[in-house]
Short mmCIF file of C-alpha atoms and ligand atoms in Angstrom, two decimals:
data_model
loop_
_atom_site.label_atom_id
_atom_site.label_comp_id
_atom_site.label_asym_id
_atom_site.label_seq_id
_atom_site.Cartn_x
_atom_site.Cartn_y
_atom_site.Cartn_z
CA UNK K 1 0.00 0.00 0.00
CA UNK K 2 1.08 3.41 -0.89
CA UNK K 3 -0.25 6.79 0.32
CA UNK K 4 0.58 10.17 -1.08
CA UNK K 5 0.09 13.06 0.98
CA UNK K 6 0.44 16.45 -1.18
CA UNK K 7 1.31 19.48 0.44
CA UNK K 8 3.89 19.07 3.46
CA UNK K 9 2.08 22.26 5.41
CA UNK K 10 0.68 21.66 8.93
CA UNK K 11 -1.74 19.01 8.08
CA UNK K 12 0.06 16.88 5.55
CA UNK K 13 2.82 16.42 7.84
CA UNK K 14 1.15 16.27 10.63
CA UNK K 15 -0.69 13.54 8.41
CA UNK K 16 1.91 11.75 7.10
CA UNK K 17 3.34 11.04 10.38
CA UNK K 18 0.26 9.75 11.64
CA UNK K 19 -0.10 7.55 8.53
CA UNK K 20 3.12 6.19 9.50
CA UNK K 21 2.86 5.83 13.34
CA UNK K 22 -0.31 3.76 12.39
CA UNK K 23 2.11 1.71 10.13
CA UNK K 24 -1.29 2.21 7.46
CA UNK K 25 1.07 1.94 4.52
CA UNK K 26 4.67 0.56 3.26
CA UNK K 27 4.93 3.99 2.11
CA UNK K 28 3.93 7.40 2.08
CA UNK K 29 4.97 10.04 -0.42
CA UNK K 30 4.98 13.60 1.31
CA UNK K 31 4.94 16.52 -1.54
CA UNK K 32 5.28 19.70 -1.77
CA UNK K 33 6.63 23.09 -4.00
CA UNK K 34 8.63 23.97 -1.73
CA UNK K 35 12.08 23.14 -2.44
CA UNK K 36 13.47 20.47 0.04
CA UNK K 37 10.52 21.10 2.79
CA UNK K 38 8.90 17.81 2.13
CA UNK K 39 12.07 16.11 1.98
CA UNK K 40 13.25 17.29 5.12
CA UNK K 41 9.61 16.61 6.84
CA UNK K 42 9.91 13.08 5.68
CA UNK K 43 13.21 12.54 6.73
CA UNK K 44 12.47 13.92 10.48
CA UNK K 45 9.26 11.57 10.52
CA UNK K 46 11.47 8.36 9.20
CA UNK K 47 13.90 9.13 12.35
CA UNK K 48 11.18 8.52 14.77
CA UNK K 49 10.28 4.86 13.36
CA UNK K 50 13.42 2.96 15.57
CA UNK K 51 11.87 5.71 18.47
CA UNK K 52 8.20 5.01 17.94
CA UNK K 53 8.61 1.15 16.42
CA UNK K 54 6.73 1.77 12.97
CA UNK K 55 7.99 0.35 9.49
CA UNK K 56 5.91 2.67 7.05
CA UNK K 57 8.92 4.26 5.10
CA UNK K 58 8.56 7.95 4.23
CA UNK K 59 9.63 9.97 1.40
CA UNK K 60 9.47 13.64 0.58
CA UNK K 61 9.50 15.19 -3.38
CA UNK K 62 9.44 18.41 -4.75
CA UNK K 63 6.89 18.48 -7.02
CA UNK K 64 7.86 15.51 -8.81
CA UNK K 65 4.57 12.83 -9.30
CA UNK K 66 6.48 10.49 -10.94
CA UNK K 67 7.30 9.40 -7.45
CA UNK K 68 3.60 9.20 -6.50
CA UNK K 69 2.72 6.65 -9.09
CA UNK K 70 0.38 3.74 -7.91
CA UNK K 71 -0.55 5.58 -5.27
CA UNK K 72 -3.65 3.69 -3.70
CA UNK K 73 -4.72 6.68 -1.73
CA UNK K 74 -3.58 10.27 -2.32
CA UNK K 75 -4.62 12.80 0.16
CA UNK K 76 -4.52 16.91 -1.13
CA UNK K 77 -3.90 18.97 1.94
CA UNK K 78 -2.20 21.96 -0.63
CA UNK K 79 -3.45 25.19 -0.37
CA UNK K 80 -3.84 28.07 1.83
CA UNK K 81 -5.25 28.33 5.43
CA UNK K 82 -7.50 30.43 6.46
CA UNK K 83 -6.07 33.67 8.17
CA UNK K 84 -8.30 35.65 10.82
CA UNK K 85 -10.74 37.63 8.84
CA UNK K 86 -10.85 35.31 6.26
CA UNK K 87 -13.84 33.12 5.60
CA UNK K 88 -13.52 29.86 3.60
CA UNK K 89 -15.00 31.04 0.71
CA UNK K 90 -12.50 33.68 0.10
CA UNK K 91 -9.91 30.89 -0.17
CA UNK K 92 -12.31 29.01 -3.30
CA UNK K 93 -10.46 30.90 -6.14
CA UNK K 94 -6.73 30.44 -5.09
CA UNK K 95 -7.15 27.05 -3.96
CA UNK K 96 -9.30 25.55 -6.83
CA UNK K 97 -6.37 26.11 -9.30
CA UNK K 98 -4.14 24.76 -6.75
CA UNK K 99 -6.54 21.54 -6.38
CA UNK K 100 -7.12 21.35 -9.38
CA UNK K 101 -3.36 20.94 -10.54
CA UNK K 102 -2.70 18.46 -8.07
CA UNK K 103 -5.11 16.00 -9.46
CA UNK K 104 -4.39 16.65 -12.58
CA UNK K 105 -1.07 15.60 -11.92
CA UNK K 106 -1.99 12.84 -9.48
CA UNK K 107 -4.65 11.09 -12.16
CA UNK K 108 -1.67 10.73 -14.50
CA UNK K 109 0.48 8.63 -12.43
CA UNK K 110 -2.08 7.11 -10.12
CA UNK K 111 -4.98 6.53 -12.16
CA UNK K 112 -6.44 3.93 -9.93
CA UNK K 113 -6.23 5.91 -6.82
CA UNK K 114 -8.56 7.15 -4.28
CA UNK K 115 -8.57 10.84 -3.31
CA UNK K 116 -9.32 12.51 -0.32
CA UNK K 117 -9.41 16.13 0.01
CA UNK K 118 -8.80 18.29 3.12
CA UNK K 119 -8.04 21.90 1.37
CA UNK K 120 -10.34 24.45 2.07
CA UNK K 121 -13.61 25.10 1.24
CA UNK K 122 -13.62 21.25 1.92
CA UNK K 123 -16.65 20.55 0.04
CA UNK K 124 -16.02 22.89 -3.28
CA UNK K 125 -12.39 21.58 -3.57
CA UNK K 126 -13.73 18.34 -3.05
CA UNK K 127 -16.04 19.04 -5.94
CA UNK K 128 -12.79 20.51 -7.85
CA UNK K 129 -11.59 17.62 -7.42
CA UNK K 130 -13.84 15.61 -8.59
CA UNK K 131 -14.67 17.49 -11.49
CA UNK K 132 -10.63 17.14 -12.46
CA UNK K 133 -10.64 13.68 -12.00
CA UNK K 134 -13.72 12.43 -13.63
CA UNK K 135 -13.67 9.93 -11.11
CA UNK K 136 -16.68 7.89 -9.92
CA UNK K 137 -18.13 9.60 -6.90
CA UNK K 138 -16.89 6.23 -4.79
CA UNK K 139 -13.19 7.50 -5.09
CA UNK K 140 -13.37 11.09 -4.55
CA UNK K 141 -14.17 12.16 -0.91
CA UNK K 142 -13.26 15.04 1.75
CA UNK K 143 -12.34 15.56 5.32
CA UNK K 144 -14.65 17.30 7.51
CA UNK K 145 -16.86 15.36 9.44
CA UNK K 146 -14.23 12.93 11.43
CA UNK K 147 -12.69 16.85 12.56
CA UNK K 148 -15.92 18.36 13.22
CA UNK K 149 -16.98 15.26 15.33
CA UNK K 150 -13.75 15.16 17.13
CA UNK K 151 -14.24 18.86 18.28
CA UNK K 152 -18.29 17.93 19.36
CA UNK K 153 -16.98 14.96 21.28
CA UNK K 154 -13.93 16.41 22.89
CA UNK K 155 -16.60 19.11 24.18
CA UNK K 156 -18.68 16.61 25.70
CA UNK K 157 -15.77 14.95 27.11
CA UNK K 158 -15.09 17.89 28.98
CA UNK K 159 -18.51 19.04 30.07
CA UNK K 160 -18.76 15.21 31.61
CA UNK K 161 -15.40 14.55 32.88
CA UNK K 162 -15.37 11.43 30.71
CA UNK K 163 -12.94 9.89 28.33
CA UNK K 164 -13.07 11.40 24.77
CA UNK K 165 -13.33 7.49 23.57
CA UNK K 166 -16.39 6.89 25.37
CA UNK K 167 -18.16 9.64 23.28
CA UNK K 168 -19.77 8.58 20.13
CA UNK K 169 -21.48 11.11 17.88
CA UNK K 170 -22.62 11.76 14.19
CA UNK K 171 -22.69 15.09 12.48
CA UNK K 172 -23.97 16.13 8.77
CA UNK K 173 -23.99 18.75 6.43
CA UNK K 174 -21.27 21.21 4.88
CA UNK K 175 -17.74 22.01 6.80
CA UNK K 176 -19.02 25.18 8.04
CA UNK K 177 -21.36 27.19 10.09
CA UNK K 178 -24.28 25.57 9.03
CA UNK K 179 -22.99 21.83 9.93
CA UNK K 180 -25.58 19.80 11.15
CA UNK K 181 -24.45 18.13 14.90
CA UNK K 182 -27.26 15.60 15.76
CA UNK K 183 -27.84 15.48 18.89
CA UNK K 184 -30.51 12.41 18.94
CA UNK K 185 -27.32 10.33 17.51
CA UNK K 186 -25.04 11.32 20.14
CA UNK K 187 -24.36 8.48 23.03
CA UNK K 188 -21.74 8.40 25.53
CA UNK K 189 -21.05 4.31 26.19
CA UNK K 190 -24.70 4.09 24.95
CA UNK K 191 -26.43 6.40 26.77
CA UNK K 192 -28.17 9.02 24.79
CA UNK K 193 -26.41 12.21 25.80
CA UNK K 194 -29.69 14.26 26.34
CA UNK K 195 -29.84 11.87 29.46
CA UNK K 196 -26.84 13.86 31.12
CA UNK K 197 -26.41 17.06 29.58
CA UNK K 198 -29.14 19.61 29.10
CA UNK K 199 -30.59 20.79 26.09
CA UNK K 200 -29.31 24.65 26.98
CA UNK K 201 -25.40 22.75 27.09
CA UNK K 202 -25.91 20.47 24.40
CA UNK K 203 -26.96 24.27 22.36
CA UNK K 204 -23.68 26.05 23.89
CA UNK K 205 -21.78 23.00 22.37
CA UNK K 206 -22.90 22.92 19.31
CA UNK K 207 -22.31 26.02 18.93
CA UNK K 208 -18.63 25.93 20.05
CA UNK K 209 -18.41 23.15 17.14
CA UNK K 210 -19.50 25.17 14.71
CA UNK K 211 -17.55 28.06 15.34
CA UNK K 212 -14.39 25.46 16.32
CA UNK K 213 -12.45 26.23 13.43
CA UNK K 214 -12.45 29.76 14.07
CA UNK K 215 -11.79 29.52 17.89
CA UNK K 216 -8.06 28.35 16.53
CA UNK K 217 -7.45 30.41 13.89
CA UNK K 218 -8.41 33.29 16.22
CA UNK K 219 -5.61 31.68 18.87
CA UNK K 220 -2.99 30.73 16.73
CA UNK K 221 -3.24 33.03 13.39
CA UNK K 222 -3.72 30.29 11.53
CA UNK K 223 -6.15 27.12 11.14
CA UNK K 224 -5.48 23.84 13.14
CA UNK K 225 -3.60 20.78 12.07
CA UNK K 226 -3.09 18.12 14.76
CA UNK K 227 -6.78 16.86 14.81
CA UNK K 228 -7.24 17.77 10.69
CA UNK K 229 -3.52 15.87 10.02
CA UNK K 230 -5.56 12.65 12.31
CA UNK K 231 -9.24 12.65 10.94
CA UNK K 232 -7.82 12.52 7.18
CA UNK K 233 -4.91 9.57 8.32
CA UNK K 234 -7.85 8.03 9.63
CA UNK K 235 -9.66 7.94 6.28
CA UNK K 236 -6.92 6.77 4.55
CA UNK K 237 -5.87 4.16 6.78
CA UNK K 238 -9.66 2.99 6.86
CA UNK K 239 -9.16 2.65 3.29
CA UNK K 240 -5.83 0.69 3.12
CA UNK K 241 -6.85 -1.46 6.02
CA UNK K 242 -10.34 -2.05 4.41
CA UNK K 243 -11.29 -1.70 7.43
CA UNK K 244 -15.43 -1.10 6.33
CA UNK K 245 -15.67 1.95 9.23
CA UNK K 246 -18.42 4.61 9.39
CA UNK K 247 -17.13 7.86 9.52
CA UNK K 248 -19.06 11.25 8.71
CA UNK K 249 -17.29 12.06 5.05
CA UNK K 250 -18.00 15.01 2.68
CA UNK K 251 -18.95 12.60 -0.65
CA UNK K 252 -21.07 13.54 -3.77
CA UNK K 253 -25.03 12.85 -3.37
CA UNK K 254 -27.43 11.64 -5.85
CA UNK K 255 -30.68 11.65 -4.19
CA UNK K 256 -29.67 10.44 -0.75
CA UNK K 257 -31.14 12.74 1.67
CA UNK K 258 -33.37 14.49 -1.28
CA UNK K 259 -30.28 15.90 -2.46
CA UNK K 260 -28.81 15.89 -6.16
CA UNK K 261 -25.22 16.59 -7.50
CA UNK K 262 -24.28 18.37 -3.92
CA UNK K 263 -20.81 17.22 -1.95
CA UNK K 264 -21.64 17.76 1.84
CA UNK K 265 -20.96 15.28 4.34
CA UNK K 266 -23.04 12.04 5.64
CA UNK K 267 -21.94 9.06 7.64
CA UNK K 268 -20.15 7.13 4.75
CA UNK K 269 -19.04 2.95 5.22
CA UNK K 270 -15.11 3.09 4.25
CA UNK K 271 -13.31 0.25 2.82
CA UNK K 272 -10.89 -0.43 0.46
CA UNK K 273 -13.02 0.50 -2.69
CA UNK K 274 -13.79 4.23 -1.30
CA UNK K 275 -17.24 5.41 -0.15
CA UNK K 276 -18.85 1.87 -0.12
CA UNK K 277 -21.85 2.74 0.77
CA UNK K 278 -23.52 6.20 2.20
CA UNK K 279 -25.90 5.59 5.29
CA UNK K 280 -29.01 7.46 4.78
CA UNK K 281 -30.41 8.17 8.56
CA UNK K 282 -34.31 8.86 9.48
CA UNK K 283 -34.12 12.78 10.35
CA UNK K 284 -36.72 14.59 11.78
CA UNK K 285 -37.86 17.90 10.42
CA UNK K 286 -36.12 20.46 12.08
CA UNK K 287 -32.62 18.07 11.22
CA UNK K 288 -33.57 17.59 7.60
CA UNK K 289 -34.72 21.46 7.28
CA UNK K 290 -30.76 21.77 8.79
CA UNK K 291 -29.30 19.41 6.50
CA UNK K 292 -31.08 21.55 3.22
CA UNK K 293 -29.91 24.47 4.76
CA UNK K 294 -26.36 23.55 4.94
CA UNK K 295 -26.75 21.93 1.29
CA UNK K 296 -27.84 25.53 0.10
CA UNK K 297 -24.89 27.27 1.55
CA UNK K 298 -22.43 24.55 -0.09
CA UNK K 299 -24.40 24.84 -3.49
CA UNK K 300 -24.31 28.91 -3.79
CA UNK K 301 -20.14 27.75 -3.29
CA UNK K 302 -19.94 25.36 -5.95
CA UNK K 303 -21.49 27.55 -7.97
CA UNK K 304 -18.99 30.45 -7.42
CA UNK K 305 -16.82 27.67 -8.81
CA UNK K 306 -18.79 26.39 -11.81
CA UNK K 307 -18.90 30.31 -12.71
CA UNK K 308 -14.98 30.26 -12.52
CA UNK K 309 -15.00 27.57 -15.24
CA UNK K 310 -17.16 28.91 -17.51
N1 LIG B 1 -10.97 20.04 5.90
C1 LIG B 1 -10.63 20.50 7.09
O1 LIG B 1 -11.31 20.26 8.06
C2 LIG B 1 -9.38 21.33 7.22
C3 LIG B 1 -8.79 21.53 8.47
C4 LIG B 1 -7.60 22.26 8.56
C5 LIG B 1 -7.04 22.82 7.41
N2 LIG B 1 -7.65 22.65 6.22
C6 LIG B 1 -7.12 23.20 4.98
O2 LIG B 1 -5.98 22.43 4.57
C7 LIG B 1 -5.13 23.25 3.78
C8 LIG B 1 -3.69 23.15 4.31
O3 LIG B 1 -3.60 23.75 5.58
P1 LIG B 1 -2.16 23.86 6.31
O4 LIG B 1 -2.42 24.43 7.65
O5 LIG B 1 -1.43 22.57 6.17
O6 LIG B 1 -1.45 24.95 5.38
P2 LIG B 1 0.12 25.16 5.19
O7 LIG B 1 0.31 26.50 4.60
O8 LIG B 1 0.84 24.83 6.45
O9 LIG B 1 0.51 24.06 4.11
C9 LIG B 1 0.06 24.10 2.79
C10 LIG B 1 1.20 23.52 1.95
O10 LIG B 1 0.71 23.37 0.61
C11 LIG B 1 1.82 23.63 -0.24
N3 LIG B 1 1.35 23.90 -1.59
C12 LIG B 1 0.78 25.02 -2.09
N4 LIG B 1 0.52 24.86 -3.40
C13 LIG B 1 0.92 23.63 -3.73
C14 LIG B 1 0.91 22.88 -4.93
N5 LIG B 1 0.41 23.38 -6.07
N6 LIG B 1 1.42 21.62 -4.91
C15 LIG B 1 1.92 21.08 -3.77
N7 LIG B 1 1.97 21.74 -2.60
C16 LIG B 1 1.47 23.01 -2.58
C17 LIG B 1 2.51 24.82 0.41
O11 LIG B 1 3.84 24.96 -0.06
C18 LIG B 1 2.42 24.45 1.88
O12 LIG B 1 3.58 23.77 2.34
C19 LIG B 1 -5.73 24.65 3.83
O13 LIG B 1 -6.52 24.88 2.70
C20 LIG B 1 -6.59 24.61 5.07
O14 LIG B 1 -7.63 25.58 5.04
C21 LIG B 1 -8.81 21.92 6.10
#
């Protein structure tokens, strides 16, 4: 198994060396423009494996796919962050062409491969990406959900004084303000966590979620990577390790949920031939009146982008 991780940034190295703590790969490519940064990355990470006992071998490339070829998973983390002030959608323009490049270059060597997109606006350079690749919707995916989920349950974990692993949750919608935390599908061991938290909390939380992106950006002057660099390893490696788990992923919809030719996220089984199935849940009103919400605020975005190639 090979994974390529373009763009040696925060979150591709941060998710390269995840990839190869997990040992999910024999190899992973790390690539960037930069001359010699995702050499050097990959070098550091490949130090750690007689430290941290892992095997998956790591390589950094400037620019150079002919490395990446037979990729079985590449994972496009290129682009620009968000700085404070700046919402998503001001990043669509610069990193579409930057997207779009990268898979370009990616199809040619890796035709068979699986892409998962992290770059930002997740769900329009998801659709970039798809649109570049021409690939069937089952190999073109993007991280949101796993990240947005991981900030919701981390909350709870706090609010309960419980472990973060005990928290189980499920979240929907775009990778934005208008995501779409469920509450009814939120357990902690089981128990449904309207039982121990009260509606008022479980509204200040979701909340937080929402705005959790922002909350870092506004700390650290730029957007996270430790939990972004995990959630898309953990795709990958789900992937690679057919490992058939359900994760909330940002994947195209025809129909499911009402909705037609829109990438927003739903809890997706992941295995080793992509999206292998999307789970369509039972919502009630208010959460599918959410979900179309969300879907229109994604739409107006892929739009800005169909309008850039036209
Ligand atoms: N989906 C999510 O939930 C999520 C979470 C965090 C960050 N992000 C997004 O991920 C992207 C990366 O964030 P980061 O913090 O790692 O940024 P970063 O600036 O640290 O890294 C981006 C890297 O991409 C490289 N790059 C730029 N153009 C390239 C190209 N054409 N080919 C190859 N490499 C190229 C840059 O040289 C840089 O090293 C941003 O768009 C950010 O908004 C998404």
């Amino acid at each position: 198994m090979k994974i390529t991780v373009v763009g040696a940034g925060n979150v591709g190295a941060t998710c390269a060396d995840v990839l190869a703590h997990k040992d999910a790969a024999h190899e992973v490519i790390l690539l960037d423009i930069k001359d010699g940064l995702a050499e050097g990355k990959a070098l550091d990470i490949w130090q750690s494996a007689p430290i941290d006992r892992f095997n998956t071998k790591t390589y950094g490339v400037t620019n150079d796919y002919s490395q990446t070829a037979n990729s079985n998973v590449v994972i496009i983390t290129s682009g620009l962050p968000r700085k404070p002030g700046m919402s998503r959608d001001d990043l669509i323009e610069i990193n579409a062409k930057i997207v779009k490049s990268v898979t370009d270059n990616i199809i040619q060597y890796s035709p068979c491969t699986i892409i998962i997109v992290v770059s930002n606006p997740l769900d329009v350079m998801t659709y970039q990406a798809y649109l570049a690749s021409k690939f069937a919707r089952t190999r073109v995916m993007g991280m949101a959900g796993i990240l947005d989920t991981g900030r919701y349950r981390a909350f709870i974990a706090d609010e309960l004084n419980v472990s973060p692993k005990d928290v189980q949750a499920l979240l929907l919608g775009g990778h934005g303000d208008t995501m779409v935390p469920l509450p009814r599908y939120t357990t902690v061991s089981g128990i449904p966590v309207l039982e121990l938290i009260t509606k008022e909390r479980i509204d200040s939380i979701i909340e937080r979620t929402k705005f959790g992106g922002g909350e870092l950006v506004k700390l650290m002057g730029t957007s996270a990577w430790y939990a972004p660099g995990s959630a898309a390893a953990r795709m990958a490696e789900a992937i690679t390790r057919n490992q058939k788990r359900v994760l909330p992923c940002c994947v195209k919809l025809e129909g499911e949920y009402g909705l037609e030719n829109i990438f927003v996220g739903v809890p997706v089984v992941l295995g080793k031939n992509g999206v292998e199935r999307i789970i369509e849940l039972k919502l009630t009103d208010s959460e599918k009146d959410q979900l179309h919400n969300s879907a229109v605020s994604v739409k107006e975005m892929m739009e800005v982008l169909d309008r850039m190639h036209s």
